PDB file of C-alpha atoms in Angstrom:
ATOM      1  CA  UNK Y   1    -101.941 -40.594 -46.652  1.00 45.00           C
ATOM      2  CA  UNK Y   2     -99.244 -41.729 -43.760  1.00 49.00           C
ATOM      3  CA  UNK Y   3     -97.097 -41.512 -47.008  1.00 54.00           C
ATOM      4  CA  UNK Y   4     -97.808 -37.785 -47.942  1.00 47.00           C
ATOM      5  CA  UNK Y   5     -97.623 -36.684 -44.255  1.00 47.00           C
ATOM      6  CA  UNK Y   6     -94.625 -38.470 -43.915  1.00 51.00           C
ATOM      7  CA  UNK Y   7     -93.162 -36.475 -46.415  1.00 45.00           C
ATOM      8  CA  UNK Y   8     -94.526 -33.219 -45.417  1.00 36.00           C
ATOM      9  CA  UNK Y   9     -93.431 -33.795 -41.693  1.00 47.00           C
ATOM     10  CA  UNK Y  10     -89.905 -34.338 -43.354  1.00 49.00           C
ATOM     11  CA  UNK Y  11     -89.693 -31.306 -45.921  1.00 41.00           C
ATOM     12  CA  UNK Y  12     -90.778 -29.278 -42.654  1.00 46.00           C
ATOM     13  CA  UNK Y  13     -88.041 -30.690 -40.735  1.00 56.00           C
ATOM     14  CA  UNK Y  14     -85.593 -30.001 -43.090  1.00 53.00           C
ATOM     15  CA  UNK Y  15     -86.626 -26.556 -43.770  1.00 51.00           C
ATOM     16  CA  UNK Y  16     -86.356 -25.902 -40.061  1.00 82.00           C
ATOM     17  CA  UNK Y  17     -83.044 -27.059 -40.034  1.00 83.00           C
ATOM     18  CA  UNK Y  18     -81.910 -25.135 -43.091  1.00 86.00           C
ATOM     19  CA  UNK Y  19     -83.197 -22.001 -41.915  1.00 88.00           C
ATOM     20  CA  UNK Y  20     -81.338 -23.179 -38.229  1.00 89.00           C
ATOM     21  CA  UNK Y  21     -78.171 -23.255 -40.135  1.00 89.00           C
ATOM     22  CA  UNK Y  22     -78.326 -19.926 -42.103  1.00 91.00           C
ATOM     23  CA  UNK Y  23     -79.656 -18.138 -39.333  1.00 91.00           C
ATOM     24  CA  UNK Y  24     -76.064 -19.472 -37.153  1.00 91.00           C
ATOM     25  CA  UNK Y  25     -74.224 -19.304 -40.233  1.00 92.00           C
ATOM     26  CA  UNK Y  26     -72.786 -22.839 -40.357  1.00 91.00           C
ATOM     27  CA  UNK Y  27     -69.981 -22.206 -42.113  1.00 91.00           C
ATOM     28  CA  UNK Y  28     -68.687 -19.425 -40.590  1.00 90.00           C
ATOM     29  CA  UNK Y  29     -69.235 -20.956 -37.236  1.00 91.00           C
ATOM     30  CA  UNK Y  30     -67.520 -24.462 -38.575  1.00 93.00           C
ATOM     31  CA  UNK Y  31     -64.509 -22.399 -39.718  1.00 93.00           C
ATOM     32  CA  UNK Y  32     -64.486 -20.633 -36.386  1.00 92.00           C
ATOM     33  CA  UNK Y  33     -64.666 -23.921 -34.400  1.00 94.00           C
ATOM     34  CA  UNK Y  34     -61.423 -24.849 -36.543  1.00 95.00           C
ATOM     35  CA  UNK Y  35     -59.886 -22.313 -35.613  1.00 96.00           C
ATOM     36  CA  UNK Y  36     -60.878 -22.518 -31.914  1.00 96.00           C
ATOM     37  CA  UNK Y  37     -59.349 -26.394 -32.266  1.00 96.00           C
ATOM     38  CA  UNK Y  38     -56.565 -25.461 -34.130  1.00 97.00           C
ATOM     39  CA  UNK Y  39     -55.561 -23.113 -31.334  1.00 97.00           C
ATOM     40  CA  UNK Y  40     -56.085 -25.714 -28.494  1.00 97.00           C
ATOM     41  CA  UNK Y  41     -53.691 -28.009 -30.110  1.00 97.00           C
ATOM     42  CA  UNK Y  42     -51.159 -25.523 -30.138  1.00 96.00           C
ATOM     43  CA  UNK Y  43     -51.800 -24.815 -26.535  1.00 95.00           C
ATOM     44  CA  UNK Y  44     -52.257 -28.316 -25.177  1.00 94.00           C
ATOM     45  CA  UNK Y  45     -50.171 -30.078 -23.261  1.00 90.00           C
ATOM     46  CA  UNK Y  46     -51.925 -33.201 -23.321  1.00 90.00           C
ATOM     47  CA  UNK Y  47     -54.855 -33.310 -25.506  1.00 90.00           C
ATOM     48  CA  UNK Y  48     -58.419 -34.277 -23.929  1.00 92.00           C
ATOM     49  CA  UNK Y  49     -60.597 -34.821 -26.219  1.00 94.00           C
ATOM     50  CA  UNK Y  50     -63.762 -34.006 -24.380  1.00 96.00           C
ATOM     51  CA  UNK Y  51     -62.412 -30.831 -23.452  1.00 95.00           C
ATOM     52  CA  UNK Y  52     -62.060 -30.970 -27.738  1.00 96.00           C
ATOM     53  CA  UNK Y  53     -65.648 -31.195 -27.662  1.00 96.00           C
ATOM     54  CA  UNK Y  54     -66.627 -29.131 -25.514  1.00 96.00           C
ATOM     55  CA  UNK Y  55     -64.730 -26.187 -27.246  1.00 97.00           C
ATOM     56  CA  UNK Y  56     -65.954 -26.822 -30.601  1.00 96.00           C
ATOM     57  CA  UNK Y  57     -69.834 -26.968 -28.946  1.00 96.00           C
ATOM     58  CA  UNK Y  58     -69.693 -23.940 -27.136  1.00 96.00           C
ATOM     59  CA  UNK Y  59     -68.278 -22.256 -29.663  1.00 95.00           C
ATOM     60  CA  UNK Y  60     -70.383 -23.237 -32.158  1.00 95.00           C
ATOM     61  CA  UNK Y  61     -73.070 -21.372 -29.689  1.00 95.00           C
ATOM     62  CA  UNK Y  62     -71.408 -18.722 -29.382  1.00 95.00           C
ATOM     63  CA  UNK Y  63     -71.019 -18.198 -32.942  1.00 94.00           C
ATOM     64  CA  UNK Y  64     -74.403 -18.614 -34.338  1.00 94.00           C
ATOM     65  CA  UNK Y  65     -75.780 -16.654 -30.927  1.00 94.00           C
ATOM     66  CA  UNK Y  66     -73.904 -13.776 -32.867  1.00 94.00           C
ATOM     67  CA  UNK Y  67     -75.341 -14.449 -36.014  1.00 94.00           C
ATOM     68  CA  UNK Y  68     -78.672 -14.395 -34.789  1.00 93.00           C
ATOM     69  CA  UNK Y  69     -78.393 -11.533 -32.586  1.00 94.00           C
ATOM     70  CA  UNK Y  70     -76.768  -9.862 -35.739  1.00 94.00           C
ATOM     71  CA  UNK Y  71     -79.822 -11.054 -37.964  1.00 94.00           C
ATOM     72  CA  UNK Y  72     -82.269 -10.239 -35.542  1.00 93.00           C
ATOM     73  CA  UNK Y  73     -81.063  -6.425 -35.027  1.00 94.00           C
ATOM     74  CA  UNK Y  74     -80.641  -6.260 -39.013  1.00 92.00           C
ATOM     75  CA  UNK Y  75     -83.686  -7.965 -40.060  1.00 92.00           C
ATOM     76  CA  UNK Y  76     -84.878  -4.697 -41.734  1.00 91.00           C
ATOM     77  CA  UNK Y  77     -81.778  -4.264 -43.356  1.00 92.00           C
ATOM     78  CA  UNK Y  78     -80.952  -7.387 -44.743  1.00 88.00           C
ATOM     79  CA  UNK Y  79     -84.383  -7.064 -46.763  1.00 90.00           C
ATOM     80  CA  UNK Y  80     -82.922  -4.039 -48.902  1.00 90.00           C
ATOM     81  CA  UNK Y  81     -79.837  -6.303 -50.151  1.00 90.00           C
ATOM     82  CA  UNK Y  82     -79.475  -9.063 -52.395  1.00 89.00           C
ATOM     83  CA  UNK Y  83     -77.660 -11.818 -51.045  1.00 89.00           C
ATOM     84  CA  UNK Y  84     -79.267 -11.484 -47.511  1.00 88.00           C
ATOM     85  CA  UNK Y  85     -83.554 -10.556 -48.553  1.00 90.00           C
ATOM     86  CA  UNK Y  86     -84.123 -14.880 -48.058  1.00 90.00           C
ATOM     87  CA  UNK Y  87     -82.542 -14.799 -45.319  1.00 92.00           C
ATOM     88  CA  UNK Y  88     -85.047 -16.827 -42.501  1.00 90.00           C
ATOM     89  CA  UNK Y  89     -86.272 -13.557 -40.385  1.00 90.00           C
ATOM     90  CA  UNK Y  90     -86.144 -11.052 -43.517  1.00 92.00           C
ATOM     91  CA  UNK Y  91     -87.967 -13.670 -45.582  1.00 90.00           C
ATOM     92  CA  UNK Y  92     -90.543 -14.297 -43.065  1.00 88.00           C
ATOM     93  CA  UNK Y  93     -89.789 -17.491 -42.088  1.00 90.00           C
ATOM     94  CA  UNK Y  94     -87.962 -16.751 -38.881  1.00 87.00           C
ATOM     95  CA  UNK Y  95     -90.379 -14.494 -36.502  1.00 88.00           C
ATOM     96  CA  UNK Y  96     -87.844 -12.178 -34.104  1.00 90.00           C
ATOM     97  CA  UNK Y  97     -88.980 -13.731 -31.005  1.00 90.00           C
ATOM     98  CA  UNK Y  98     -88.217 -16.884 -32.294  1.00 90.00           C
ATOM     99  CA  UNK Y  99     -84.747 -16.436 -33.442  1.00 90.00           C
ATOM    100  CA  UNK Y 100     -84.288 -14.431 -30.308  1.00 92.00           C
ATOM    101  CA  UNK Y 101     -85.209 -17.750 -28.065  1.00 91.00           C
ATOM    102  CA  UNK Y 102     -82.535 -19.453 -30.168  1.00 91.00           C
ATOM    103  CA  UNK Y 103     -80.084 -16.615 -29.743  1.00 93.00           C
ATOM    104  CA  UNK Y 104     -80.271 -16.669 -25.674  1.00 94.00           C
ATOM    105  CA  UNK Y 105     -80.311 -20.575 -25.316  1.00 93.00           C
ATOM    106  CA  UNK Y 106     -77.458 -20.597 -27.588  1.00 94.00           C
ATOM    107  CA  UNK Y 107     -75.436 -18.286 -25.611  1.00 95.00           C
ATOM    108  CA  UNK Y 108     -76.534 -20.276 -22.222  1.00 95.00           C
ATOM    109  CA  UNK Y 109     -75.480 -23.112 -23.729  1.00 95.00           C
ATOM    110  CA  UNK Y 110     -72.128 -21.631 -25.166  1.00 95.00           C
ATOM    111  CA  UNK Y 111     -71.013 -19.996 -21.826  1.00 96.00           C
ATOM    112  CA  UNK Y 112     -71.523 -23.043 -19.906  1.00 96.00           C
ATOM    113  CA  UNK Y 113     -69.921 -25.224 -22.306  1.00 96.00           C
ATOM    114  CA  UNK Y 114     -66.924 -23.099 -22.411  1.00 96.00           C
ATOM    115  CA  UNK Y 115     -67.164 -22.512 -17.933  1.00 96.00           C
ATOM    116  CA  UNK Y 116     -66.939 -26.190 -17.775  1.00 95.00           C
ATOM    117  CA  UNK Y 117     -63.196 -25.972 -19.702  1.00 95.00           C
ATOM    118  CA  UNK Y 118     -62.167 -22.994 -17.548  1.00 94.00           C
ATOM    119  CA  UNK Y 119     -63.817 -19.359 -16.355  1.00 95.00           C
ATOM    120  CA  UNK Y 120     -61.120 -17.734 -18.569  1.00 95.00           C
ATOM    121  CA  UNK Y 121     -62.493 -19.115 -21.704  1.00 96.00           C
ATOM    122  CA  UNK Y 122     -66.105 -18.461 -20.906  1.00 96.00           C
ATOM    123  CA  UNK Y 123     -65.365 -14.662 -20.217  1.00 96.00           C
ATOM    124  CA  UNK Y 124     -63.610 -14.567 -23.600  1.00 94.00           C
ATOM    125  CA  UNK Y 125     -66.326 -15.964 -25.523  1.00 95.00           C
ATOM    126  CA  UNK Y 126     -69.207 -14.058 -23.850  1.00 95.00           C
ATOM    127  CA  UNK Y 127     -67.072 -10.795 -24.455  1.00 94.00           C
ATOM    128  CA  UNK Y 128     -66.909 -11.998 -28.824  1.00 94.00           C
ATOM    129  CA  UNK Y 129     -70.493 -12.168 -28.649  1.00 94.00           C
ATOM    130  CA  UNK Y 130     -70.990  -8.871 -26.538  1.00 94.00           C
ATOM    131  CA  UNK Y 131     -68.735  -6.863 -29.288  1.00 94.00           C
ATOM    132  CA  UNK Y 132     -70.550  -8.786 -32.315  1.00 94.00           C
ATOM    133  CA  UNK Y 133     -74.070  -7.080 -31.204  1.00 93.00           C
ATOM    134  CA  UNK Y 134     -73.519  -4.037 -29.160  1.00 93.00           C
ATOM    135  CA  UNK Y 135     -70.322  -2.518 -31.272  1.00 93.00           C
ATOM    136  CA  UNK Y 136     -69.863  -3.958 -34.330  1.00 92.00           C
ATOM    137  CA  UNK Y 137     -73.232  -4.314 -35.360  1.00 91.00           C
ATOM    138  CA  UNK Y 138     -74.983  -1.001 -35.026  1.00 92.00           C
ATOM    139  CA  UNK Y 139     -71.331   0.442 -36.340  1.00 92.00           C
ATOM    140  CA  UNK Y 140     -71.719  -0.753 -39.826  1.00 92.00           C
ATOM    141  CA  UNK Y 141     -74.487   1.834 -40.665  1.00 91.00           C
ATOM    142  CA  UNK Y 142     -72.522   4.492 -39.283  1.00 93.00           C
ATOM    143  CA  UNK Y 143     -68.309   4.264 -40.225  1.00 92.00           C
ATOM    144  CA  UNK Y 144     -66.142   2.110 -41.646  1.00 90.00           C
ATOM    145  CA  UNK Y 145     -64.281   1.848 -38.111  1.00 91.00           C
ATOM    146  CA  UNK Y 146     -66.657  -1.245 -37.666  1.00 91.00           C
ATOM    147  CA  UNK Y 147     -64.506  -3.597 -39.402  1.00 92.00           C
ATOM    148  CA  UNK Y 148     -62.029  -2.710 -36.474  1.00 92.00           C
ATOM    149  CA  UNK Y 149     -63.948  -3.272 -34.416  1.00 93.00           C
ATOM    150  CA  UNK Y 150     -65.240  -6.625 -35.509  1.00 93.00           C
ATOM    151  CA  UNK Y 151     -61.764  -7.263 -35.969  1.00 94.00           C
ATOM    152  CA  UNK Y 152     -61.575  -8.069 -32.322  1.00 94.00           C
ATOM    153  CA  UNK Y 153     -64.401 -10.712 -31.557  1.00 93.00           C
ATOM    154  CA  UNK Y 154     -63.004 -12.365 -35.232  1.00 92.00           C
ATOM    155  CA  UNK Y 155     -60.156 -12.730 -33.742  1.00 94.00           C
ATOM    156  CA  UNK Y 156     -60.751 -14.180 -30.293  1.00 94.00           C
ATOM    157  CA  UNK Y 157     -61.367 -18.139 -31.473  1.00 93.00           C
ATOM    158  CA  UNK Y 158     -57.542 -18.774 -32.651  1.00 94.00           C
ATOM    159  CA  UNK Y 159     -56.737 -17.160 -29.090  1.00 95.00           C
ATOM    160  CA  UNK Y 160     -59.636 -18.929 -27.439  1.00 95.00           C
ATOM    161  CA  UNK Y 161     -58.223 -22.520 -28.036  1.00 95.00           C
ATOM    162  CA  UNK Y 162     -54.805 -21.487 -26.602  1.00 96.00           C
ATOM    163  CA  UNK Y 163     -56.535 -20.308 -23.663  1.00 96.00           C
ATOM    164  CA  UNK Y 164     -59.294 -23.584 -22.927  1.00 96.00           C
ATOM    165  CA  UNK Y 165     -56.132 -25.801 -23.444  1.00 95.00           C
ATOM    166  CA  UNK Y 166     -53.706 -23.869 -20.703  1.00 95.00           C
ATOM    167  CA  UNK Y 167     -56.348 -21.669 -18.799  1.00 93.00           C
ATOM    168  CA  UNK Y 168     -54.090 -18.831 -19.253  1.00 91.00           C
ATOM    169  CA  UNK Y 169     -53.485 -15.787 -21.172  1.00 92.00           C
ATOM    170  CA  UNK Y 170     -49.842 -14.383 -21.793  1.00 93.00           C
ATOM    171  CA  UNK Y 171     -47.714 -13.596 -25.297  1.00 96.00           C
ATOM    172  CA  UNK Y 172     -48.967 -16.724 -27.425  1.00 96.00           C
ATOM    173  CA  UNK Y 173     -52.755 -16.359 -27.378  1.00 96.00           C
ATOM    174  CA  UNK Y 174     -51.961 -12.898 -27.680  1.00 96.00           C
ATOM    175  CA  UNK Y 175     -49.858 -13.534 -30.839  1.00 97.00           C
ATOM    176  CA  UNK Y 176     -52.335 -16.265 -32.546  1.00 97.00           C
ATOM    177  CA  UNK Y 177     -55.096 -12.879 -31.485  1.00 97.00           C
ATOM    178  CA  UNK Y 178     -53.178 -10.832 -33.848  1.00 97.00           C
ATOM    179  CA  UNK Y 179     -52.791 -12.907 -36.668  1.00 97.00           C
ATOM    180  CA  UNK Y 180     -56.297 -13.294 -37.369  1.00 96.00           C
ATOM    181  CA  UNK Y 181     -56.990 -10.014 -36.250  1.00 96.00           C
ATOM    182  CA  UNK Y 182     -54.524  -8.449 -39.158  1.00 97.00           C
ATOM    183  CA  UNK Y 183     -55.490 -10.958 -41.624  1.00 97.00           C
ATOM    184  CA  UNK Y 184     -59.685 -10.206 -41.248  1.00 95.00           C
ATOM    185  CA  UNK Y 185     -59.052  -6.571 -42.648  1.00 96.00           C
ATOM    186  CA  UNK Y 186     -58.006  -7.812 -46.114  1.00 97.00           C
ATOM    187  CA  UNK Y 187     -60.589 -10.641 -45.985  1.00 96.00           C
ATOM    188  CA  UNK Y 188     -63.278  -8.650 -45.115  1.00 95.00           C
ATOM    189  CA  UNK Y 189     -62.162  -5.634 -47.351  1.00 96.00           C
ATOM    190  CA  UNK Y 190     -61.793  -8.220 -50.432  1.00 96.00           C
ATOM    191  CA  UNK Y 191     -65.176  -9.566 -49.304  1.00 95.00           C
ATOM    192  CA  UNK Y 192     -66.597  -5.414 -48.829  1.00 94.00           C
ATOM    193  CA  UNK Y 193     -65.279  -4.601 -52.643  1.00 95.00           C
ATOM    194  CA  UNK Y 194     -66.864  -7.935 -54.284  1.00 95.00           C
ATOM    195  CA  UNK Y 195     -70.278  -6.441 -52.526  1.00 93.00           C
ATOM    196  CA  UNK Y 196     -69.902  -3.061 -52.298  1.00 91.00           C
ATOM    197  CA  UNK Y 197     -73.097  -1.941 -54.479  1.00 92.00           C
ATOM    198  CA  UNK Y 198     -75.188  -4.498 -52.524  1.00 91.00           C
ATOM    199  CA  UNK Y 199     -73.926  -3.105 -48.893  1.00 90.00           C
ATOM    200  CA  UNK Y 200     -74.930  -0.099 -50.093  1.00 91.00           C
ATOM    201  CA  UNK Y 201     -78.302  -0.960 -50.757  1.00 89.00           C
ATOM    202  CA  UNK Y 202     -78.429  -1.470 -46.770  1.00 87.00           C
ATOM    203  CA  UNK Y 203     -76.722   1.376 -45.669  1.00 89.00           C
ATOM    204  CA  UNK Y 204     -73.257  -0.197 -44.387  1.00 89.00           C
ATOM    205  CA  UNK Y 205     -70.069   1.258 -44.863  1.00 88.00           C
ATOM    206  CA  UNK Y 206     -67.425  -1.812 -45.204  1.00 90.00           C
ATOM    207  CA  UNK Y 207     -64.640  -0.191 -47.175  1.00 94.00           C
ATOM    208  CA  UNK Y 208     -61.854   2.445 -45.418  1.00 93.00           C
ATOM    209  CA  UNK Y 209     -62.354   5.105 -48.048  1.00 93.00           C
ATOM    210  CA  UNK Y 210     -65.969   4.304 -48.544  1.00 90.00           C
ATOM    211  CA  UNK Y 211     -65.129   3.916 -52.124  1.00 92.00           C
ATOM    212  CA  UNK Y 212     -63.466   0.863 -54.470  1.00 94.00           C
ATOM    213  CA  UNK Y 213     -60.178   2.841 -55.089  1.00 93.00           C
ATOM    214  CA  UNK Y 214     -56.412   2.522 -54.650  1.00 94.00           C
ATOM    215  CA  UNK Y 215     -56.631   3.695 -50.779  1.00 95.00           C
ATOM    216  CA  UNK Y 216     -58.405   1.320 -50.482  1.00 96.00           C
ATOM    217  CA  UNK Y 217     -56.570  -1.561 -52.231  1.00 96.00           C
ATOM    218  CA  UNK Y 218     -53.521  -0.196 -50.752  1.00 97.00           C
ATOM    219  CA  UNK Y 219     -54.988  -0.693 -46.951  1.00 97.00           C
ATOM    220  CA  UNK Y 220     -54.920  -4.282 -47.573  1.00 97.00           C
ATOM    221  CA  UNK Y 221     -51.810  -4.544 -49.019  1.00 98.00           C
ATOM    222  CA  UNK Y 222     -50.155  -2.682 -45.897  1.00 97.00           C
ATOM    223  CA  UNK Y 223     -52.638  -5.123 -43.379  1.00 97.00           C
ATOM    224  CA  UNK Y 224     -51.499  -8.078 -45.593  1.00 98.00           C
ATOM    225  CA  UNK Y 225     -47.405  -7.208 -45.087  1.00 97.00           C
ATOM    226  CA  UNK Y 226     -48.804  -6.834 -41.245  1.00 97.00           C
ATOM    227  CA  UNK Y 227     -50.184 -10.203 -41.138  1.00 97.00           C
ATOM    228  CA  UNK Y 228     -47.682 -12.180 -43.126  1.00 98.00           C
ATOM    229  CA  UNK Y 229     -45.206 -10.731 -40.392  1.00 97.00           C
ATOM    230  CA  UNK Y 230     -46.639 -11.607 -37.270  1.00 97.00           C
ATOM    231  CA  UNK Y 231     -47.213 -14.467 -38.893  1.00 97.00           C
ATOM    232  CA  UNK Y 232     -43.661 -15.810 -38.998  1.00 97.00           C
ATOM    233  CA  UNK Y 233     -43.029 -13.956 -35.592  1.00 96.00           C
ATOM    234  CA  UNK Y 234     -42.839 -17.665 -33.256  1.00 97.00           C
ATOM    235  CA  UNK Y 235     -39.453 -18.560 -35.326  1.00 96.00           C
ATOM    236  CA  UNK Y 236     -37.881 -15.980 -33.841  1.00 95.00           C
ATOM    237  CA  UNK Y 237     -38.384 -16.813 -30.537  1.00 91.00           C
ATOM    238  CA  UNK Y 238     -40.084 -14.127 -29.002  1.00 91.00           C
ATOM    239  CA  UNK Y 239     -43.344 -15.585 -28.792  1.00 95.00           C
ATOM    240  CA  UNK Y 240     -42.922 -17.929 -25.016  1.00 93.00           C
ATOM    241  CA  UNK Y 241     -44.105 -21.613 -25.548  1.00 94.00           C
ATOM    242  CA  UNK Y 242     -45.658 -20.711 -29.382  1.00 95.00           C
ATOM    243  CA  UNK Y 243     -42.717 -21.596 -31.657  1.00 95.00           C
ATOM    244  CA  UNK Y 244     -42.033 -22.193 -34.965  1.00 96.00           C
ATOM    245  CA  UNK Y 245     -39.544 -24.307 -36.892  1.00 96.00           C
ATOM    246  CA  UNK Y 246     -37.627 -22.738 -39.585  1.00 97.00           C
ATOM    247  CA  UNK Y 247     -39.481 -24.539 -42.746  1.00 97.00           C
ATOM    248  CA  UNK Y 248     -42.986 -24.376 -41.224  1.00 97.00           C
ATOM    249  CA  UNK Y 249     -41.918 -20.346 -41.426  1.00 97.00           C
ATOM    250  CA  UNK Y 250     -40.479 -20.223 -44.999  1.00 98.00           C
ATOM    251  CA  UNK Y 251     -43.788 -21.924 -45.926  1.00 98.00           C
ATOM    252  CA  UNK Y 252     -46.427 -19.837 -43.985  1.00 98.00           C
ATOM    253  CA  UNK Y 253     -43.993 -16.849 -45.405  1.00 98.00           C
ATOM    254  CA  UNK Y 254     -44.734 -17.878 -48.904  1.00 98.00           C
ATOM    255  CA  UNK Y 255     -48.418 -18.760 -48.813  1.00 97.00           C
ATOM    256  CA  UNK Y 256     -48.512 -14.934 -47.157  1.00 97.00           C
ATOM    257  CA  UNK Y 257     -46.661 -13.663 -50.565  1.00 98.00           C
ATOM    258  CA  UNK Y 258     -48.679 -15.804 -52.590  1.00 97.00           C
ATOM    259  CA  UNK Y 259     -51.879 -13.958 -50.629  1.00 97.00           C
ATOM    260  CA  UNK Y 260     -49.857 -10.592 -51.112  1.00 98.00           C
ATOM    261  CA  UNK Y 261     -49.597 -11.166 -54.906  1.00 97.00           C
ATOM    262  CA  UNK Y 262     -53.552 -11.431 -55.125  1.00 98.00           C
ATOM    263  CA  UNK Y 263     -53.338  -8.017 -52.987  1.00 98.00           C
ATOM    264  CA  UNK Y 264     -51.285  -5.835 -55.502  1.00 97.00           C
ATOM    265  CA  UNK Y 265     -53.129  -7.382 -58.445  1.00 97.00           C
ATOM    266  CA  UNK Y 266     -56.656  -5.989 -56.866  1.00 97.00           C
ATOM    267  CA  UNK Y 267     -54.715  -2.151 -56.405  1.00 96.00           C
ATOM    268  CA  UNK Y 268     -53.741  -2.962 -59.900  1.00 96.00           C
ATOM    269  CA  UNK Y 269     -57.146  -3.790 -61.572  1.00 95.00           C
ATOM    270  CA  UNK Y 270     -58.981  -2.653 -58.746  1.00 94.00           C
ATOM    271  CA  UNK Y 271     -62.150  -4.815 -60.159  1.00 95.00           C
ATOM    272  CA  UNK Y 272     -64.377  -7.626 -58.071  1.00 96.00           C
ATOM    273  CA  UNK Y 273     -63.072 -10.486 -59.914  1.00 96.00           C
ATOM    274  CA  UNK Y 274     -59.433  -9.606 -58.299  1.00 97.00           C
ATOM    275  CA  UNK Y 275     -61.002  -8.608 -55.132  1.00 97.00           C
ATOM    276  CA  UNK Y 276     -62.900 -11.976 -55.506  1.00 97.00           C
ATOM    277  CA  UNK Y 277     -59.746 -13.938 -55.996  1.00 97.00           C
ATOM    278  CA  UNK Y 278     -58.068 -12.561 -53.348  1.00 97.00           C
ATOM    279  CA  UNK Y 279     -61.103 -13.088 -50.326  1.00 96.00           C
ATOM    280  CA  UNK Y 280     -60.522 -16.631 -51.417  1.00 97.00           C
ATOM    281  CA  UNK Y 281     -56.838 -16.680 -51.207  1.00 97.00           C
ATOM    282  CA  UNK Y 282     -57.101 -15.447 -48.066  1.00 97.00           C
ATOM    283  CA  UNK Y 283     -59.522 -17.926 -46.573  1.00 96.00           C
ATOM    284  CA  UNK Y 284     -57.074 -20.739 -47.968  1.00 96.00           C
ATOM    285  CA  UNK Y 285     -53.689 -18.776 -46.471  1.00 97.00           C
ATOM    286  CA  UNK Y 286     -55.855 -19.024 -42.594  1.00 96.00           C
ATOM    287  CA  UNK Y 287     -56.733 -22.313 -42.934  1.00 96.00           C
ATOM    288  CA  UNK Y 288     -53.283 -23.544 -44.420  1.00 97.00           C
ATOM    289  CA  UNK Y 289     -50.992 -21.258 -41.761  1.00 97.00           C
ATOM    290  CA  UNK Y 290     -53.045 -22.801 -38.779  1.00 97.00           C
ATOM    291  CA  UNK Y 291     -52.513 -26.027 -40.116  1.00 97.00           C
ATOM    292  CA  UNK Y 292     -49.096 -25.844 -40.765  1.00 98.00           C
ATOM    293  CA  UNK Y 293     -48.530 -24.483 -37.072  1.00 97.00           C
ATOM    294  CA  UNK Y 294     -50.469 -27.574 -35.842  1.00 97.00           C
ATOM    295  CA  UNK Y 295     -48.627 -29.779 -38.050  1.00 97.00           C
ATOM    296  CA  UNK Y 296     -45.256 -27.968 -37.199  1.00 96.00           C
ATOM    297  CA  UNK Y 297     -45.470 -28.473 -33.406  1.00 94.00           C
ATOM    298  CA  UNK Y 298     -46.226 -32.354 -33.383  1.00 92.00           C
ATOM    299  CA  UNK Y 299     -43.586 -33.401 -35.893  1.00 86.00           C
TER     300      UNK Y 299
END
């Protein structure tokens, strides 16, 4: 019997956990951290690794508070579509007041995490999840102008470690902003495409044209030059303390082409195995470039 309850009691546990996870989305808010780090070490001076921790904590909060106000608002929603109907508060297995409780502590625990590295930081972070909910969450229903919108609090973390490392905000964090500001329109375009007839099912309007077409494709492609540019823009020294060495540009320059390749080929085939291969290209070139700027300033 101890046995069998022992199990239960575990299963339960793990459940609970799993459904903790998807309702924060861990993955997003793991590559979100990494970018928040990634950022910091740019920034840093000297690196403190509590302040390390601290950063990746409260943004983790601040992340999955996001999530689960997003989840919360589009509980209804998510129900219509396929890859979101067992989801934990669509499925049943999340009640709304409950993932609302998680929501607010995890946005307590997010702001004060991210007060004790600096005010600057905090304000930044509370601002991502204010956009997330009140903007670009009730916009996806009604224009495809939401993407730009979301484009803003997506963009925030790479800037956010810059600014917990130096409590400042000037032409760098504003540079690593715009990087991952440009490159989230032909992620989440190549991400819009793959699940375009699903989306649709719930009502949300992800692509420019509203259609899979070759205005479409060809929005990425001109977002995509606009990344790979700014990009490369700290060799040139224009870009204050964020610099770049010569090969650490050539390289980040050809992982862009290599992303812009996978760009023409979807306005060429315009199908979701091309729009598939490029979302993942492109979640490879934003890992890879930040790395490669880490990398860059330490050698």
């Amino acid at each position: 019997m101890k046995t069998a309850a022992g199990t239960i009691k575990q299963a339960t546990w793990s459940m609970t956990m799993s459904d903790f996870k998807e309702l924060t989305k861990v993955r997003l808010a793991v590559s979100v951290v990494f970018s928040s780090i990634a950022g910091y070490f740019l920034g840093a001076y000297q690196v403190d690794f509590v302040s390390i921790l601290l950063l990746a904590f409260g943004g983790y909060c601040m992340v999955g508070a996001s999530n689960a106000y997003n989840q919360i608002i589009e509980k209804d929603l998510d129900a219509l579509m396929q890859r979101t109907k067992n989801r934990p508060l669509p499925a049943g297995r999340v009640t709304r007041k409950n993932a609302l409780v998680i929501a607010i502590v995890l946005t307590i625990l997010g702001v004060v995490s991210l007060y004790f590295l600096n005010p600057k930081t905090a304000l930044f972070g509370a601002i991502s999840i204010f956009l997330y909910t009140s903007l670009y969450t009730p916009l996806k229903t009604k224009t495809p102008l939401s993407v730009f919108v979301g484009a803003i609090p997506g963009a925030i973390p790479f800037m956010l470690g810059w600014v917990a490392a130096t409590n400042d905000f000037g032409i760098e964090p504003g540079t690593l902003f715009m990087i991952q500001f440009f490159w989230q329109f032909p992620h989440f375009w190549a991400l819009g495409w793959m699940l375009d007839e699903d989306y649709k099912k719930g009502g949300f309007k992800m692509l420019p044209t509203g259609k899979k077409d070759t205005g479409t494709a060809l929005q990425i492609i001109l977002y995509t030059i606009w990344m790979i540019v700014i990009s490369i823009m700290p060799a040139f020294g224009f870009t204050g303390r964020l610099e770049l060495s010569v090969i650490a540009a050539i390289i980040i320059f050809l992982m862009g082409v290599v992303m812009l390749i996978f760009a023409f080929k979807l306005y060429e085939k315009r199908d979701n195995i091309s729009a598939r291969k490029l979302m993942l290209a492109s979640v490879s070139y934003i890992t890879l470039m930040q790395i490669v700027f880490v990398i860059d300033k330490f050698i």
